[in-house]
Short mmCIF file of C-alpha atoms and ligand atoms in Angstrom, two decimals:
data_model
loop_
_atom_site.label_atom_id
_atom_site.label_comp_id
_atom_site.label_asym_id
_atom_site.label_seq_id
_atom_site.Cartn_x
_atom_site.Cartn_y
_atom_site.Cartn_z
CA MET W 189 0.33 0.09 -0.07
CA ILE W 190 0.94 3.34 -0.82
CA ILE W 191 0.33 5.43 2.52
CA GLU W 192 -0.23 9.14 2.34
CA PRO W 193 -1.41 11.76 4.72
CA LYS W 194 -5.19 12.15 4.87
CA VAL W 195 -5.73 15.62 7.08
CA ARG W 196 -9.05 16.35 8.66
CA GLU W 197 -8.86 19.65 10.35
CA TYR W 198 -6.73 19.04 13.12
CA ILE W 199 -6.17 15.04 12.65
CA CYS W 200 -4.40 12.89 10.14
CA THR W 201 -6.61 9.92 9.72
CA THR W 202 -3.47 7.68 8.34
CA ALA W 203 -0.37 7.05 9.56
CA HIS W 204 2.97 5.79 8.00
CA PRO W 205 4.85 2.93 9.81
CA LYS W 206 8.31 3.53 8.37
CA GLY W 207 7.72 7.54 8.89
CA CYS W 208 6.81 6.19 12.97
CA GLU W 209 9.77 4.23 13.05
CA GLU W 210 12.22 7.19 11.84
CA SER W 211 10.20 9.46 14.38
CA VAL W 212 10.84 7.00 17.23
CA ARG W 213 14.67 6.53 15.86
CA ARG W 214 15.16 10.29 15.96
CA GLN W 215 13.91 10.60 19.63
CA ILE W 216 16.26 7.34 20.60
CA ALA W 217 19.30 8.91 18.94
CA TYR W 218 18.83 12.34 20.80
CA VAL W 219 18.55 10.64 24.19
CA LYS W 220 21.34 8.54 23.20
CA SER W 221 23.45 11.77 22.74
CA GLN W 222 22.86 13.10 25.76
CA LYS W 223 24.89 11.81 29.13
CA LYS W 224 23.52 8.42 30.37
CA MET W 225 21.68 8.89 33.62
CA GLU W 226 23.28 6.44 36.24
CA ASN W 227 20.76 6.88 39.06
CA GLY W 228 17.40 7.25 36.99
CA PRO W 229 14.58 4.89 37.31
CA LYS W 230 14.88 1.12 36.47
CA ARG W 231 11.19 -0.26 36.38
CA VAL W 232 8.85 2.43 34.91
CA LEU W 233 4.90 1.94 34.07
CA ILE W 234 4.01 4.73 31.55
CA ILE W 235 0.32 5.22 31.21
CA GLY W 236 -0.15 6.78 27.66
CA ALA W 237 3.02 5.57 26.25
CA SER W 238 2.43 5.50 22.57
CA THR W 239 2.72 9.04 21.45
CA GLY W 240 3.58 12.90 22.37
CA TYR W 241 5.16 13.37 25.80
CA GLY W 242 4.55 9.78 26.96
CA LEU W 243 6.23 7.85 24.13
CA ALA W 244 9.12 10.67 24.92
CA SER W 245 9.44 9.68 28.55
CA ARG W 246 9.35 6.16 27.61
CA ILE W 247 12.09 6.36 24.98
CA THR W 248 13.92 8.72 27.92
CA ALA W 249 13.50 6.07 30.53
CA SER W 250 14.67 2.92 28.38
CA PHE W 251 17.53 4.56 26.24
CA GLY W 252 18.66 7.23 28.97
CA CYS W 253 18.40 5.32 31.91
CA GLY W 254 18.39 1.84 30.74
CA ALA W 255 15.15 0.85 32.30
CA ALA W 256 12.66 -1.65 31.76
CA THR W 257 9.49 -0.07 30.43
CA LEU W 258 5.62 -1.42 30.48
CA GLY W 259 3.42 1.18 28.27
CA ILE W 260 -0.26 1.47 28.39
CA MET W 261 -1.94 2.95 25.39
CA PHE W 262 -5.30 2.88 23.32
CA GLU W 263 -4.29 2.46 19.58
CA ARG W 264 -6.01 0.89 16.68
CA PRO W 265 -4.02 -1.88 14.50
CA SER W 266 -4.27 -1.81 10.69
CA ASN W 267 -6.97 -3.98 9.24
CA GLY W 268 -5.05 -4.34 6.25
CA LYS W 269 -7.01 -1.55 4.29
CA ARG W 270 -7.02 1.11 6.70
CA THR W 271 -3.66 1.99 8.37
CA ALA W 272 -3.08 1.38 12.16
CA THR W 273 -2.76 4.70 14.12
CA ALA W 274 0.38 6.44 14.77
CA GLY W 275 0.77 5.49 18.30
CA TRP W 276 0.36 1.74 17.05
CA TYR W 277 3.30 2.37 14.82
CA ASN W 278 5.37 4.24 17.34
CA THR W 279 5.01 1.30 20.00
CA ALA W 280 5.71 -1.63 17.57
CA ALA W 281 9.25 0.45 16.69
CA PHE W 282 9.79 1.48 20.24
CA GLU W 283 9.86 -2.50 20.82
CA LYS W 284 12.04 -3.35 18.30
CA PHE W 285 14.71 -1.02 18.86
CA ALA W 286 14.35 -1.88 22.64
CA LYS W 287 14.86 -5.45 21.80
CA GLU W 288 17.80 -4.74 19.76
CA GLU W 289 19.57 -3.31 22.99
CA GLY W 290 18.29 -5.80 24.96
CA LEU W 291 15.88 -3.52 27.21
CA TYR W 292 12.56 -4.99 28.48
CA ALA W 293 9.61 -3.71 26.62
CA LYS W 294 5.97 -4.64 26.97
CA SER W 295 3.00 -2.96 26.03
CA LEU W 296 -0.86 -3.10 26.75
CA ASN W 297 -3.46 -1.86 24.57
CA GLY W 298 -6.83 -0.92 25.96
CA ASP W 299 -8.57 1.40 28.26
CA ALA W 300 -6.25 2.82 31.02
CA PHE W 301 -9.45 3.86 33.02
CA SER W 302 -10.86 0.27 33.34
CA ALA W 303 -10.54 -1.97 36.38
CA GLU W 304 -9.24 -4.62 33.94
CA MET W 305 -6.62 -2.65 32.77
CA LYS W 306 -5.22 -2.09 36.00
CA GLU W 307 -5.40 -5.43 36.95
CA LYS W 308 -3.51 -6.61 33.96
CA VAL W 309 -0.73 -4.29 34.67
CA ILE W 310 -0.55 -5.25 38.14
CA GLU W 311 -0.44 -8.94 37.22
CA THR W 312 2.32 -8.34 34.67
CA ILE W 313 4.35 -6.25 37.00
CA LYS W 314 4.41 -8.97 40.04
CA ASN W 315 4.85 -11.70 37.32
CA ASP W 316 7.71 -9.85 35.57
CA TRP W 317 9.31 -7.15 37.98
CA GLY W 318 8.15 -7.49 41.47
CA LYS W 319 7.78 -3.88 41.83
CA ALA W 320 7.87 -0.85 39.71
CA ASP W 321 9.96 2.23 40.79
CA MET W 322 8.22 5.00 38.65
CA VAL W 323 4.52 5.85 37.08
CA ILE W 324 4.61 8.14 34.71
CA TYR W 325 0.60 9.20 33.94
CA SER W 326 0.46 10.86 30.49
CA LEU W 327 -2.96 10.53 29.15
CA ALA W 328 -5.07 12.70 26.89
CA ALA W 329 -8.22 11.03 26.13
CA PRO W 330 -11.34 12.68 24.87
CA ARG W 331 -13.68 10.37 27.17
CA ARG W 332 -13.98 8.02 30.13
CA THR W 333 -16.18 5.30 30.88
CA ASP W 334 -16.48 5.51 34.89
CA LYS W 335 -16.56 2.11 37.25
CA ASP W 336 -20.46 2.78 37.06
CA GLY W 337 -20.76 2.47 33.44
CA THR W 338 -21.29 6.70 33.12
CA VAL W 339 -19.57 7.93 30.11
CA TYR W 340 -17.88 11.47 30.70
CA THR W 341 -16.70 13.69 27.70
CA SER W 342 -13.83 16.09 27.87
CA SER W 343 -14.34 19.63 26.52
CA LEU W 344 -12.15 22.32 25.33
CA LYS W 345 -14.35 25.50 26.30
CA THR W 346 -13.91 28.46 28.47
CA THR W 347 -15.65 29.34 31.75
CA GLY W 348 -17.46 32.39 32.51
CA ASP W 349 -18.19 34.30 29.74
CA ALA W 350 -17.89 33.79 26.02
CA PHE W 351 -14.35 34.42 24.55
CA THR W 352 -13.32 35.75 21.33
CA GLU W 353 -9.34 35.85 20.17
CA LYS W 354 -7.39 35.65 17.27
CA SER W 355 -7.35 32.06 15.59
CA LEU W 356 -5.59 30.39 12.92
CA ASP W 357 -7.71 28.11 10.64
CA LEU W 358 -5.56 25.27 10.00
CA LYS W 359 -7.48 24.13 6.73
CA ASN W 360 -6.80 27.24 4.94
CA ASN W 361 -3.94 28.88 6.80
CA THR W 362 -5.53 32.20 7.59
CA VAL W 363 -5.66 33.96 10.72
CA GLY W 364 -9.11 34.91 11.69
CA GLU W 365 -11.32 35.12 15.04
CA LYS W 366 -12.81 32.48 17.04
CA THR W 367 -15.63 32.76 19.53
CA ILE W 368 -15.47 29.89 22.19
CA GLU W 369 -18.49 29.59 24.06
CA PRO W 370 -18.57 28.86 28.04
CA ALA W 371 -18.96 25.21 28.94
CA THR W 372 -21.90 24.02 30.81
CA GLU W 373 -21.44 22.65 34.20
CA GLU W 374 -21.76 19.05 32.93
CA GLU W 375 -19.14 19.91 30.50
CA LEU W 376 -16.87 21.19 33.16
CA LYS W 377 -17.46 18.03 35.19
CA GLY W 378 -16.79 15.92 32.60
CA THR W 379 -13.51 17.25 31.58
CA ILE W 380 -12.24 17.18 35.37
CA LYS W 381 -13.36 13.57 35.15
CA VAL W 382 -11.50 12.73 32.06
CA MET W 383 -8.41 15.07 32.43
CA GLY W 384 -8.18 15.46 36.04
CA GLY W 385 -6.47 13.44 38.71
CA GLU W 386 -8.92 11.15 39.86
CA ASP W 387 -7.99 8.19 37.66
CA TRP W 388 -4.37 8.61 38.29
CA GLU W 389 -5.01 8.32 42.21
CA ASP W 390 -7.19 5.59 41.53
CA TRP W 391 -3.95 4.12 39.58
CA ILE W 392 -1.67 4.85 42.49
CA HIS W 393 -4.50 3.27 44.87
CA ALA W 394 -4.38 0.03 42.92
CA LEU W 395 -0.63 -0.19 42.79
CA THR W 396 -0.18 0.62 46.37
CA GLU W 397 -2.72 -2.03 47.71
CA ALA W 398 -1.27 -4.56 45.38
CA ASP W 399 2.29 -3.79 46.64
CA VAL W 400 3.86 -3.32 43.31
CA LEU W 401 5.40 -0.12 44.04
CA THR W 402 8.96 0.17 45.48
CA GLU W 403 9.40 2.41 48.89
CA ASP W 404 11.34 5.13 47.10
CA ALA W 405 8.57 5.01 43.96
CA VAL W 406 8.01 8.32 42.25
CA THR W 407 4.98 9.21 40.22
CA ILE W 408 4.42 12.07 37.81
CA ALA W 409 1.75 13.23 35.77
CA TYR W 410 1.93 16.21 33.19
CA SER W 411 0.24 19.42 33.21
CA TYR W 412 0.26 22.71 31.14
CA ILE W 413 -0.22 26.63 32.15
CA GLY W 414 0.81 28.66 29.51
CA PRO W 415 0.93 32.45 29.30
CA GLU W 416 -1.84 34.75 30.21
CA LEU W 417 -2.80 35.31 26.49
CA THR W 418 -4.23 31.73 26.35
CA TYR W 419 -5.63 31.79 30.01
CA PRO W 420 -9.36 31.82 28.94
CA ILE W 421 -9.28 28.83 26.64
CA TYR W 422 -6.78 27.05 28.56
CA TYR W 423 -5.81 27.79 32.22
CA ASN W 424 -9.14 29.42 33.22
CA GLY W 425 -11.15 26.76 30.66
CA THR W 426 -12.30 23.53 31.14
CA ILE W 427 -8.81 21.73 30.70
CA GLY W 428 -7.03 24.04 33.10
CA ASN W 429 -9.77 23.11 35.94
CA ALA W 430 -9.08 19.63 35.40
CA LYS W 431 -5.24 20.35 35.51
CA LYS W 432 -5.76 22.02 38.87
CA HIS W 433 -7.48 18.94 39.64
CA LEU W 434 -4.63 16.78 38.81
CA THR W 435 -2.41 19.42 41.12
CA GLU W 436 -4.65 18.46 44.02
CA SER W 437 -4.50 15.06 43.21
CA ALA W 438 -0.64 14.96 43.29
CA LYS W 439 -0.64 16.51 46.88
CA ARG W 440 -3.52 13.89 48.00
CA ILE W 441 -1.25 11.00 46.36
CA GLY W 442 1.87 12.19 48.23
CA LYS W 443 0.16 12.44 51.48
CA ASN W 444 -1.95 9.18 51.38
CA TYR W 445 0.46 7.03 49.68
CA PRO W 446 3.96 5.88 50.01
CA VAL W 447 5.33 7.55 46.90
CA GLN W 448 6.56 10.94 45.75
CA ALA W 449 3.90 12.63 43.55
CA TYR W 450 4.64 15.23 41.06
CA VAL W 451 3.24 17.35 38.57
CA SER W 452 5.49 18.39 35.65
CA VAL W 453 4.21 21.45 33.79
CA ASN W 454 5.51 21.02 30.13
CA LYS W 455 5.95 23.40 27.27
CA GLY W 456 2.95 23.62 24.84
CA LEU W 457 3.78 21.15 21.91
CA VAL W 458 2.10 20.18 18.82
CA THR W 459 0.67 16.55 19.84
CA GLN W 460 -2.61 14.88 19.05
CA ALA W 461 -4.08 16.09 22.03
CA SER W 462 -3.02 20.05 21.52
CA ALA W 463 -3.87 20.27 18.07
CA ALA W 464 -7.70 20.20 18.91
CA ILE W 465 -7.49 22.95 21.40
CA PRO W 466 -8.81 26.33 19.60
CA ILE W 467 -6.72 29.31 19.37
CA VAL W 468 -3.82 27.56 21.08
CA PRO W 469 -2.57 26.55 17.50
CA LEU W 470 -1.79 30.31 16.49
CA TYR W 471 0.17 31.03 19.99
CA PHE W 472 2.20 27.65 18.92
CA THR W 473 3.60 28.55 15.71
CA ILE W 474 4.44 32.15 17.32
CA LEU W 475 6.23 30.52 20.26
CA TYR W 476 8.08 28.23 17.81
CA LYS W 477 9.00 31.22 15.53
CA VAL W 478 10.44 32.99 18.75
CA MET W 479 11.78 30.31 20.53
CA LYS W 480 13.63 28.91 17.39
CA GLU W 481 15.08 32.66 16.60
CA GLN W 482 16.27 32.76 20.34
CA ASN W 483 17.61 28.96 20.27
CA VAL W 484 15.54 27.64 23.03
CA HIS W 485 13.05 25.55 21.08
CA GLU W 486 12.46 22.24 22.29
CA GLY W 487 10.17 19.03 21.42
CA CYS W 488 8.91 16.27 23.40
CA ILE W 489 12.20 14.55 23.78
CA GLU W 490 14.47 17.54 24.67
CA GLN W 491 11.66 18.55 27.47
CA ILE W 492 11.61 14.95 28.96
CA ALA W 493 15.14 14.39 28.69
CA ARG W 494 15.79 17.66 30.69
CA LEU W 495 12.90 16.81 33.22
CA PHE W 496 14.87 13.48 33.69
CA GLU W 497 18.39 15.01 33.74
CA ASP W 498 17.89 18.00 35.36
CA ARG W 499 14.78 18.29 37.61
CA LEU W 500 14.06 14.61 38.70
CA TYR W 501 17.55 12.70 38.68
CA ASN W 502 19.98 15.26 39.29
CA GLY W 503 20.23 15.37 43.07
CA SER W 504 17.11 16.34 44.67
CA VAL W 505 14.07 17.01 42.80
CA LYS W 506 13.72 20.62 41.77
CA THR W 507 10.08 22.40 42.04
CA ASP W 508 8.68 25.87 42.32
CA GLU W 509 7.20 26.86 45.58
CA GLU W 510 3.90 25.14 44.59
CA GLY W 511 5.72 21.83 44.39
CA MET W 512 5.32 21.73 40.65
CA ILE W 513 8.38 20.85 38.34
CA ARG W 514 8.61 23.49 35.68
CA ILE W 515 10.05 22.36 32.29
CA ASP W 516 7.93 25.20 31.00
CA ASP W 517 10.41 27.86 32.33
CA TRP W 518 11.80 28.51 28.69
CA GLU W 519 8.64 29.17 27.08
CA LEU W 520 7.71 31.18 29.92
CA ASP W 521 10.72 33.22 30.12
CA GLU W 522 9.76 37.24 29.67
CA LYS W 523 12.58 37.23 26.74
CA VAL W 524 10.29 34.66 24.70
CA GLN W 525 6.82 36.12 26.03
CA SER W 526 7.54 39.63 25.02
CA GLU W 527 8.09 38.78 21.49
CA VAL W 528 5.35 36.44 21.50
CA ARG W 529 2.50 39.27 22.67
CA LYS W 530 4.21 41.71 20.08
CA ALA W 531 3.79 39.19 17.42
CA TRP W 532 0.40 38.35 18.64
CA LYS W 533 -0.95 41.83 18.29
CA GLU W 534 0.58 42.34 14.70
CA VAL W 535 -0.23 39.20 13.08
CA THR W 536 -2.63 38.84 10.00
CA THR W 537 -3.16 36.35 7.19
CA GLU W 538 -1.05 38.62 5.10
CA ASN W 539 2.15 38.93 7.25
CA MET W 540 1.91 35.59 9.21
CA LYS W 541 4.83 34.09 7.46
CA GLN W 542 6.95 37.14 9.58
CA TYR W 543 5.22 35.93 12.75
CA CYS W 544 4.58 32.60 12.53
CA ASP W 545 6.13 29.24 12.16
CA ILE W 546 3.82 27.84 10.01
CA ASP W 547 6.06 25.34 8.12
CA GLY W 548 7.51 24.29 11.74
CA TYR W 549 4.14 23.65 12.96
CA TRP W 550 3.03 21.44 9.92
CA ASP W 551 6.21 19.78 10.05
CA ASP W 552 5.57 18.71 13.60
CA PHE W 553 2.23 17.87 12.71
CA TYR W 554 3.17 15.58 9.95
CA HIS W 555 5.94 13.96 11.63
CA MET W 556 3.52 12.76 14.42
CA PHE W 557 1.90 10.59 11.84
CA GLY W 558 5.18 9.36 10.66
CA PHE W 559 4.86 11.96 7.22
CA ASN W 560 7.14 14.46 5.85
CA TYR W 561 10.68 12.70 6.65
CA ASP W 562 13.14 13.32 3.76
CA ASN W 563 14.95 9.96 4.59
CA VAL W 564 11.52 7.89 4.06
CA ASP W 565 10.52 6.78 0.53
CA TYR W 566 6.94 7.63 0.58
CA GLN W 567 6.41 5.93 -2.89
CA GLU W 568 7.20 2.47 -1.43
CA ASP W 569 4.59 0.04 -1.10
CA VAL W 570 4.36 -0.69 2.59
CA ASP W 571 2.98 -3.44 4.53
CA PRO W 572 0.27 -1.37 6.82
CA MET W 573 -0.38 -4.59 9.17
CA VAL W 574 2.66 -4.34 11.66
CA GLU W 575 2.80 -6.41 14.72
CA ILE W 576 3.63 -4.85 18.48
CA PRO W 577 5.89 -7.86 19.33
CA SER W 578 4.77 -8.16 23.22
CA LEU W 579 0.84 -8.11 22.21
CA GLN W 580 1.60 -11.33 20.45
CA ALA W 581 2.87 -13.02 23.76
P1 NAD S 787 -1.02 12.45 22.87
O1 NAD S 787 -2.37 12.62 22.46
O2 NAD S 787 -0.06 12.39 22.62
O3 NAD S 787 -1.17 11.31 23.96
C1 NAD S 787 -2.13 10.57 24.41
C2 NAD S 787 -1.56 9.15 25.11
O4 NAD S 787 -3.02 8.67 25.91
C3 NAD S 787 -1.37 8.28 23.69
O5 NAD S 787 -0.53 7.37 24.33
C4 NAD S 787 -2.64 7.39 23.85
O6 NAD S 787 -2.72 6.21 23.33
C5 NAD S 787 -3.17 7.18 25.46
N1 NAD S 787 -4.65 7.08 25.62
C6 NAD S 787 -5.56 7.98 25.52
N2 NAD S 787 -6.66 7.46 25.94
C7 NAD S 787 -6.55 6.11 26.36
C8 NAD S 787 -7.22 5.45 27.52
N3 NAD S 787 -8.42 5.64 27.57
N4 NAD S 787 -6.24 4.41 27.86
C9 NAD S 787 -4.94 4.04 27.48
N5 NAD S 787 -4.77 5.04 26.97
C10 NAD S 787 -4.97 6.24 26.31
O7 NAD S 787 -0.72 13.63 24.15
P2 NAD S 787 0.13 14.73 24.83
O8 NAD S 787 -0.13 15.89 24.20
O9 NAD S 787 1.52 13.81 24.93
O10 NAD S 787 -0.60 14.65 26.38
C11 NAD S 787 0.04 14.01 27.09
C12 NAD S 787 -0.02 14.60 28.59
O11 NAD S 787 0.75 16.00 28.75
C13 NAD S 787 -1.80 15.16 28.96
O12 NAD S 787 -1.90 15.18 30.55
C14 NAD S 787 -1.54 16.67 28.48
O13 NAD S 787 -2.32 17.51 28.99
C15 NAD S 787 0.13 16.85 29.07
N6 NAD S 787 0.50 18.21 28.21
C16 NAD S 787 0.61 18.33 27.21
C17 NAD S 787 1.05 19.54 26.53
C18 NAD S 787 1.18 19.54 25.13
O14 NAD S 787 1.20 20.92 24.51
N7 NAD S 787 1.06 18.78 24.23
C19 NAD S 787 1.80 20.59 27.33
C20 NAD S 787 1.88 20.15 28.57
C21 NAD S 787 1.16 18.96 29.07
#
């Protein structure tokens, strides 16, 4: 099959197995070019391990620390006619590279919110490791089925009044305006249920009860704050409220369970989850341009490598006064943000090339699905049916 990208607004419905392998290979190469971390974690569970920040975490733990990893994901295999999802191909590639280096890597595909998945993970840890010393929670999901069968949906809306701001139309590459309506009570509650910390707490509860965490285990979940410019849609919106819940969960986990729990506030980056947030893509294109000009731009892998090397496993854990780890420091640096604010004021469809890194945005977007790599032959007939070795076991 010749696989081409099929883009529908903010998602690509196809993925390229060889391109996804290239994406994983490059991330591994980056981690290997950094100093090896001797005192890093050794047995790591990653919930949401197949794309974005979770995949970068899995790669950093394995190839930076030599850790064994168990990755949880919700991905779709190919049926021969339709390609698999990018996360499926990423995971197949990750396992292949891990095996080449003799690193333990197993993956479980299914719903991380479910009790069945928690049981499967516990069984795997008991059988294979005894105990895990790190749990990374990197889920970004559109919905969650709760224990009683209720389905909660996550929304990307503001709270309070409707909010109108400049926005990038990704289909036509134009700058216009977008109005975001405030969420209803139910939408806000749904977003907190899906993207807040309740399920993270459930995981740590289940893992502690089953006695599969080491005494010095660390758990970390990822958050975002961003600049005031995007507060109405992010920080003070439905998703920001869910993230505040996540921060409270970290405090509860640290108090109620014998683990160290942290929230790491990461940089805003194009991922499958963030491409769907209105207004944010225009901010990202401007941010990319400014950060690249100032030589401080990072992708998921550079962010997570810095999180491990600098904040988590370099002596004591480095947090702000609120107890949060901040690897969004370069994004929120006033030197960067003052340029972003200037550009935001000026940007229009006509001058967007001057202020926005549109090519960089699309490059990252296509790379997420394995496209746009100059060393991959996209004319080659490839088999979309790729197996994930550990899922066959
Ligand atoms: P992503 O879409 O790339 O990754 C989501 C992961 O969750 C995938 O591995 C997917 O398979 C998995 N997943 C989704 N639903 C699942 C389910 N029901 N069961 C099991 N696995 C499931 O997203 P991302 O941007 O890497 O986000 C990860 C975390 O990082 C989120 O909490 C997000 O809010 C946070 N974060 C993202 C950004 C950003 O700009 N992208 C910035 C800061 C923090």
